[in-house]
């Protein structure tokens, strides 16, 4: 199994541009999550999904959108990128929201200038 | 979720046991204690979790005090590859929906050769 994969690894955006961060998992997990990590800080939850077609906001959803059309994929969309969105973005998945451990991808480092 | 307090950083000699403390004095009865770690520039990695009994797996042991107000993660024979930021997370276990993880700043554990 590849686990959780994320593309791209790095990206530089200009202010106002848009992009989609890709996330895929091959573990047949229903639960998927997007986090962001600012320098020297812990992770903050952006959006999560409990299954295909179902998504909900986390702690810091403003400026982002998500969709979940399949179990495997959970893309994160940035519209009108701002410097405050410069961060490392991690996608994660788990088989259970109750006790299951979350498996994280390698992250996407995004810089908005 | 209850708040956790961890030391900012700790050193440990290679081959010795690393004991990482975590204070969670406001923990409630339905909250589990989780530990994750993050090696530089990688996604977080699950280590162990527990409710009130001590737990052990192939990576570490988790000791939770009887009053559950604090816990200690023990890496029995630390290696250089254990150098990472260790996060103690207290998490409410709910019956439905998805629960993201709330990461603080963690403890930066440095294993010295």
PDB file of N, CA and C in Angstrom, chain A residues 31 33 35 37 40-45 48-50 59 90 96-107 109, chain B residues 32 34 36 38 40-46 49 87 91-105:
ATOM      1  N   UNK A  31     -12.757   7.985   6.624  1.00  0.00           N
ATOM      2  CA  UNK A  31     -12.528   9.308   7.202  1.00  0.00           C
ATOM      3  C   UNK A  31     -11.248   9.928   6.644  1.00  0.00           C
ATOM      4  N   UNK A  33      -9.029  13.896   6.297  1.00  0.00           N
ATOM      5  CA  UNK A  33      -8.853  15.186   6.975  1.00  0.00           C
ATOM      6  C   UNK A  33      -7.820  16.027   6.231  1.00  0.00           C
ATOM      7  N   UNK A  35      -5.239  19.252   7.243  1.00  0.00           N
ATOM      8  CA  UNK A  35      -4.677  20.105   8.282  1.00  0.00           C
ATOM      9  C   UNK A  35      -3.701  21.083   7.629  1.00  0.00           C
ATOM     10  N   UNK A  37      -0.174  23.434   8.883  1.00  0.00           N
ATOM     11  CA  UNK A  37       0.800  23.636   9.949  1.00  0.00           C
ATOM     12  C   UNK A  37       1.648  24.845   9.626  1.00  0.00           C
ATOM     13  N   UNK A  40       6.603  26.403  13.321  1.00  0.00           N
ATOM     14  CA  UNK A  40       6.745  26.332  14.768  1.00  0.00           C
ATOM     15  C   UNK A  40       5.468  26.044  15.524  1.00  0.00           C
ATOM     16  N   UNK A  41       4.410  25.697  14.807  1.00  0.00           N
ATOM     17  CA  UNK A  41       3.121  25.490  15.454  1.00  0.00           C
ATOM     18  C   UNK A  41       2.638  24.057  15.239  1.00  0.00           C
ATOM     19  N   UNK A  42       1.592  23.713  15.970  1.00  0.00           N
ATOM     20  CA  UNK A  42       0.952  22.422  15.752  1.00  0.00           C
ATOM     21  C   UNK A  42       0.020  22.481  14.550  1.00  0.00           C
ATOM     22  N   UNK A  43      -0.640  21.369  14.261  1.00  0.00           N
ATOM     23  CA  UNK A  43      -1.537  21.298  13.112  1.00  0.00           C
ATOM     24  C   UNK A  43      -2.920  21.805  13.481  1.00  0.00           C
ATOM     25  N   UNK A  44      -3.576  22.422  12.512  1.00  0.00           N
ATOM     26  CA  UNK A  44      -4.960  22.869  12.694  1.00  0.00           C
ATOM     27  C   UNK A  44      -5.839  22.244  11.621  1.00  0.00           C
ATOM     28  N   UNK A  45      -7.024  21.782  12.017  1.00  0.00           N
ATOM     29  CA  UNK A  45      -7.927  21.097  11.108  1.00  0.00           C
ATOM     30  C   UNK A  45      -8.650  22.093  10.220  1.00  0.00           C
ATOM     31  N   UNK A  48     -12.885  18.115   7.033  1.00  0.00           N
ATOM     32  CA  UNK A  48     -12.833  16.676   7.151  1.00  0.00           C
ATOM     33  C   UNK A  48     -14.014  16.067   6.402  1.00  0.00           C
ATOM     34  N   UNK A  49     -13.925  14.744   6.208  1.00  0.00           N
ATOM     35  CA  UNK A  49     -14.975  14.025   5.491  1.00  0.00           C
ATOM     36  C   UNK A  49     -15.181  12.664   6.146  1.00  0.00           C
ATOM     37  N   UNK A  50     -16.431  12.285   6.311  1.00  0.00           N
ATOM     38  CA  UNK A  50     -16.727  10.983   6.927  1.00  0.00           C
ATOM     39  C   UNK A  50     -17.061   9.934   5.874  1.00  0.00           C
ATOM     40  N   UNK A  59     -11.545  23.652  12.121  1.00  0.00           N
ATOM     41  CA  UNK A  59     -11.265  24.856  12.905  1.00  0.00           C
ATOM     42  C   UNK A  59     -10.985  26.080  12.045  1.00  0.00           C
ATOM     43  N   UNK A  90      -1.198  19.077   5.363  1.00  0.00           N
ATOM     44  CA  UNK A  90      -1.165  17.624   5.529  1.00  0.00           C
ATOM     45  C   UNK A  90      -2.563  17.058   5.361  1.00  0.00           C
ATOM     46  N   UNK A  96     -11.542   4.733  11.400  1.00  0.00           N
ATOM     47  CA  UNK A  96     -12.588   4.978  12.383  1.00  0.00           C
ATOM     48  C   UNK A  96     -12.375   6.348  12.985  1.00  0.00           C
ATOM     49  N   UNK A  97     -13.437   7.071  13.185  1.00  0.00           N
ATOM     50  CA  UNK A  97     -13.289   8.380  13.814  1.00  0.00           C
ATOM     51  C   UNK A  97     -13.249   8.248  15.326  1.00  0.00           C
ATOM     52  N   UNK A  98     -13.640   7.110  15.834  1.00  0.00           N
ATOM     53  CA  UNK A  98     -13.786   6.966  17.287  1.00  0.00           C
ATOM     54  C   UNK A  98     -12.440   6.696  17.943  1.00  0.00           C
ATOM     55  N   UNK A  99     -11.806   5.633  17.574  1.00  0.00           N
ATOM     56  CA  UNK A  99     -10.531   5.294  18.201  1.00  0.00           C
ATOM     57  C   UNK A  99      -9.383   5.172  17.221  1.00  0.00           C
ATOM     58  N   UNK A 100      -9.686   5.185  15.946  1.00  0.00           N
ATOM     59  CA  UNK A 100      -8.663   4.868  14.964  1.00  0.00           C
ATOM     60  C   UNK A 100      -7.568   5.902  14.860  1.00  0.00           C
ATOM     61  N   UNK A 101      -6.373   5.416  14.681  1.00  0.00           N
ATOM     62  CA  UNK A 101      -5.251   6.310  14.463  1.00  0.00           C
ATOM     63  C   UNK A 101      -5.383   6.942  13.091  1.00  0.00           C
ATOM     64  N   UNK A 102      -4.847   8.149  12.960  1.00  0.00           N
ATOM     65  CA  UNK A 102      -4.844   8.829  11.684  1.00  0.00           C
ATOM     66  C   UNK A 102      -3.497   8.619  10.997  1.00  0.00           C
ATOM     67  N   UNK A 103      -3.562   8.352   9.702  1.00  0.00           N
ATOM     68  CA  UNK A 103      -2.366   8.166   8.885  1.00  0.00           C
ATOM     69  C   UNK A 103      -2.181   9.424   8.049  1.00  0.00           C
ATOM     70  N   UNK A 104      -0.987   9.989   8.120  1.00  0.00           N
ATOM     71  CA  UNK A 104      -0.734  11.263   7.467  1.00  0.00           C
ATOM     72  C   UNK A 104       0.085  11.093   6.192  1.00  0.00           C
ATOM     73  N   UNK A 105      -0.183  11.981   5.246  1.00  0.00           N
ATOM     74  CA  UNK A 105       0.633  12.064   4.053  1.00  0.00           C
ATOM     75  C   UNK A 105       1.890  12.864   4.314  1.00  0.00           C
ATOM     76  N   UNK A 106       2.775  12.994   3.302  1.00  0.00           N
ATOM     77  CA  UNK A 106       4.057  13.671   3.478  1.00  0.00           C
ATOM     78  C   UNK A 106       3.960  15.185   3.479  1.00  0.00           C
ATOM     79  N   UNK A 107       2.818  15.731   3.102  1.00  0.00           N
ATOM     80  CA  UNK A 107       2.630  17.175   3.139  1.00  0.00           C
ATOM     81  C   UNK A 107       2.908  17.872   1.824  1.00  0.00           C
ATOM     82  N   UNK A 109       4.148  21.771   0.752  1.00  0.00           N
ATOM     83  CA  UNK A 109       4.632  23.063   1.254  1.00  0.00           C
ATOM     84  C   UNK A 109       4.226  24.145   0.272  1.00  0.00           C
TER      85      UNK A 109
ATOM     86  N   UNK B  32      -9.576  10.189  25.649  1.00  0.00           N
ATOM     87  CA  UNK B  32      -8.407   9.340  25.530  1.00  0.00           C
ATOM     88  C   UNK B  32      -7.166  10.216  25.429  1.00  0.00           C
ATOM     89  N   UNK B  34      -3.695  10.465  23.419  1.00  0.00           N
ATOM     90  CA  UNK B  34      -3.006  10.004  22.220  1.00  0.00           C
ATOM     91  C   UNK B  34      -1.615  10.631  22.172  1.00  0.00           C
ATOM     92  N   UNK B  36       1.416  11.317  19.232  1.00  0.00           N
ATOM     93  CA  UNK B  36       1.921  11.302  17.865  1.00  0.00           C
ATOM     94  C   UNK B  36       3.311  11.937  17.880  1.00  0.00           C
ATOM     95  N   UNK B  38       6.346  13.830  15.102  1.00  0.00           N
ATOM     96  CA  UNK B  38       6.594  14.391  13.785  1.00  0.00           C
ATOM     97  C   UNK B  38       8.086  14.577  13.609  1.00  0.00           C
ATOM     98  N   UNK B  40      11.217  15.745  11.456  1.00  0.00           N
ATOM     99  CA  UNK B  40      11.362  16.971  10.678  1.00  0.00           C
ATOM    100  C   UNK B  40      10.882  16.840   9.239  1.00  0.00           C
ATOM    101  N   UNK B  41       9.954  17.745   8.860  1.00  0.00           N
ATOM    102  CA  UNK B  41       9.448  17.862   7.492  1.00  0.00           C
ATOM    103  C   UNK B  41       8.586  16.695   7.046  1.00  0.00           C
ATOM    104  N   UNK B  42       8.219  15.810   7.966  1.00  0.00           N
ATOM    105  CA  UNK B  42       7.340  14.703   7.595  1.00  0.00           C
ATOM    106  C   UNK B  42       5.957  14.883   8.227  1.00  0.00           C
ATOM    107  N   UNK B  43       5.001  14.073   7.785  1.00  0.00           N
ATOM    108  CA  UNK B  43       3.690  14.086   8.413  1.00  0.00           C
ATOM    109  C   UNK B  43       3.747  13.424   9.780  1.00  0.00           C
ATOM    110  N   UNK B  44       2.841  13.785  10.681  1.00  0.00           N
ATOM    111  CA  UNK B  44       2.816  13.141  12.001  1.00  0.00           C
ATOM    112  C   UNK B  44       2.608  11.633  11.902  1.00  0.00           C
ATOM    113  N   UNK B  45       3.113  10.944  12.900  1.00  0.00           N
ATOM    114  CA  UNK B  45       3.029   9.480  12.956  1.00  0.00           C
ATOM    115  C   UNK B  45       2.404   9.082  14.285  1.00  0.00           C
ATOM    116  N   UNK B  46       1.397   8.247  14.234  1.00  0.00           N
ATOM    117  CA  UNK B  46       0.760   7.743  15.444  1.00  0.00           C
ATOM    118  C   UNK B  46       1.742   6.877  16.242  1.00  0.00           C
ATOM    119  N   UNK B  49      -2.086   5.121  22.153  1.00  0.00           N
ATOM    120  CA  UNK B  49      -3.132   5.843  22.862  1.00  0.00           C
ATOM    121  C   UNK B  49      -3.642   4.986  24.017  1.00  0.00           C
ATOM    122  N   UNK B  87       3.821  14.954  20.266  1.00  0.00           N
ATOM    123  CA  UNK B  87       2.581  15.626  20.623  1.00  0.00           C
ATOM    124  C   UNK B  87       1.720  14.731  21.517  1.00  0.00           C
ATOM    125  N   UNK B  91      -8.335  13.617  23.525  1.00  0.00           N
ATOM    126  CA  UNK B  91      -9.368  13.625  22.491  1.00  0.00           C
ATOM    127  C   UNK B  91     -10.665  13.042  23.008  1.00  0.00           C
ATOM    128  N   UNK B  92     -11.745  13.797  22.827  1.00  0.00           N
ATOM    129  CA  UNK B  92     -13.065  13.289  23.162  1.00  0.00           C
ATOM    130  C   UNK B  92     -13.442  12.215  22.162  1.00  0.00           C
ATOM    131  N   UNK B  93     -13.939  11.113  22.649  1.00  0.00           N
ATOM    132  CA  UNK B  93     -14.382  10.039  21.771  1.00  0.00           C
ATOM    133  C   UNK B  93     -15.888  10.139  21.626  1.00  0.00           C
ATOM    134  N   UNK B  94     -16.352  10.465  20.430  1.00  0.00           N
ATOM    135  CA  UNK B  94     -17.782  10.624  20.200  1.00  0.00           C
ATOM    136  C   UNK B  94     -18.306   9.445  19.388  1.00  0.00           C
ATOM    137  N   UNK B  95     -19.583   9.294  19.410  1.00  0.00           N
ATOM    138  CA  UNK B  95     -20.172   8.138  18.741  1.00  0.00           C
ATOM    139  C   UNK B  95     -20.300   8.286  17.246  1.00  0.00           C
ATOM    140  N   UNK B  96     -20.272   9.502  16.757  1.00  0.00           N
ATOM    141  CA  UNK B  96     -20.462   9.677  15.323  1.00  0.00           C
ATOM    142  C   UNK B  96     -19.728  10.895  14.835  1.00  0.00           C
ATOM    143  N   UNK B  97     -19.661  11.088  13.562  1.00  0.00           N
ATOM    144  CA  UNK B  97     -18.919  12.201  12.998  1.00  0.00           C
ATOM    145  C   UNK B  97     -17.432  11.932  13.053  1.00  0.00           C
ATOM    146  N   UNK B  98     -16.673  12.864  12.609  1.00  0.00           N
ATOM    147  CA  UNK B  98     -15.223  12.694  12.588  1.00  0.00           C
ATOM    148  C   UNK B  98     -14.596  13.710  13.524  1.00  0.00           C
ATOM    149  N   UNK B  99     -13.619  13.299  14.234  1.00  0.00           N
ATOM    150  CA  UNK B  99     -12.939  14.183  15.166  1.00  0.00           C
ATOM    151  C   UNK B  99     -11.515  14.422  14.705  1.00  0.00           C
ATOM    152  N   UNK B 100     -11.219  15.650  14.359  1.00  0.00           N
ATOM    153  CA  UNK B 100      -9.852  15.985  14.039  1.00  0.00           C
ATOM    154  C   UNK B 100      -9.015  15.997  15.310  1.00  0.00           C
ATOM    155  N   UNK B 101      -7.723  15.980  15.145  1.00  0.00           N
ATOM    156  CA  UNK B 101      -6.804  16.021  16.274  1.00  0.00           C
ATOM    157  C   UNK B 101      -6.400  17.460  16.539  1.00  0.00           C
ATOM    158  N   UNK B 102      -6.348  17.843  17.794  1.00  0.00           N
ATOM    159  CA  UNK B 102      -5.903  19.182  18.170  1.00  0.00           C
ATOM    160  C   UNK B 102      -4.457  19.093  18.626  1.00  0.00           C
ATOM    161  N   UNK B 103      -3.563  19.615  17.801  1.00  0.00           N
ATOM    162  CA  UNK B 103      -2.130  19.571  18.095  1.00  0.00           C
ATOM    163  C   UNK B 103      -1.693  20.869  18.764  1.00  0.00           C
ATOM    164  N   UNK B 104      -0.969  20.727  19.891  1.00  0.00           N
ATOM    165  CA  UNK B 104      -0.303  21.882  20.469  1.00  0.00           C
ATOM    166  C   UNK B 104       1.071  22.026  19.851  1.00  0.00           C
ATOM    167  N   UNK B 105       2.029  22.561  20.606  1.00  0.00           N
ATOM    168  CA  UNK B 105       3.381  22.738  20.083  1.00  0.00           C
ATOM    169  C   UNK B 105       4.268  21.535  20.356  1.00  0.00           C
TER     170      UNK B 105
END
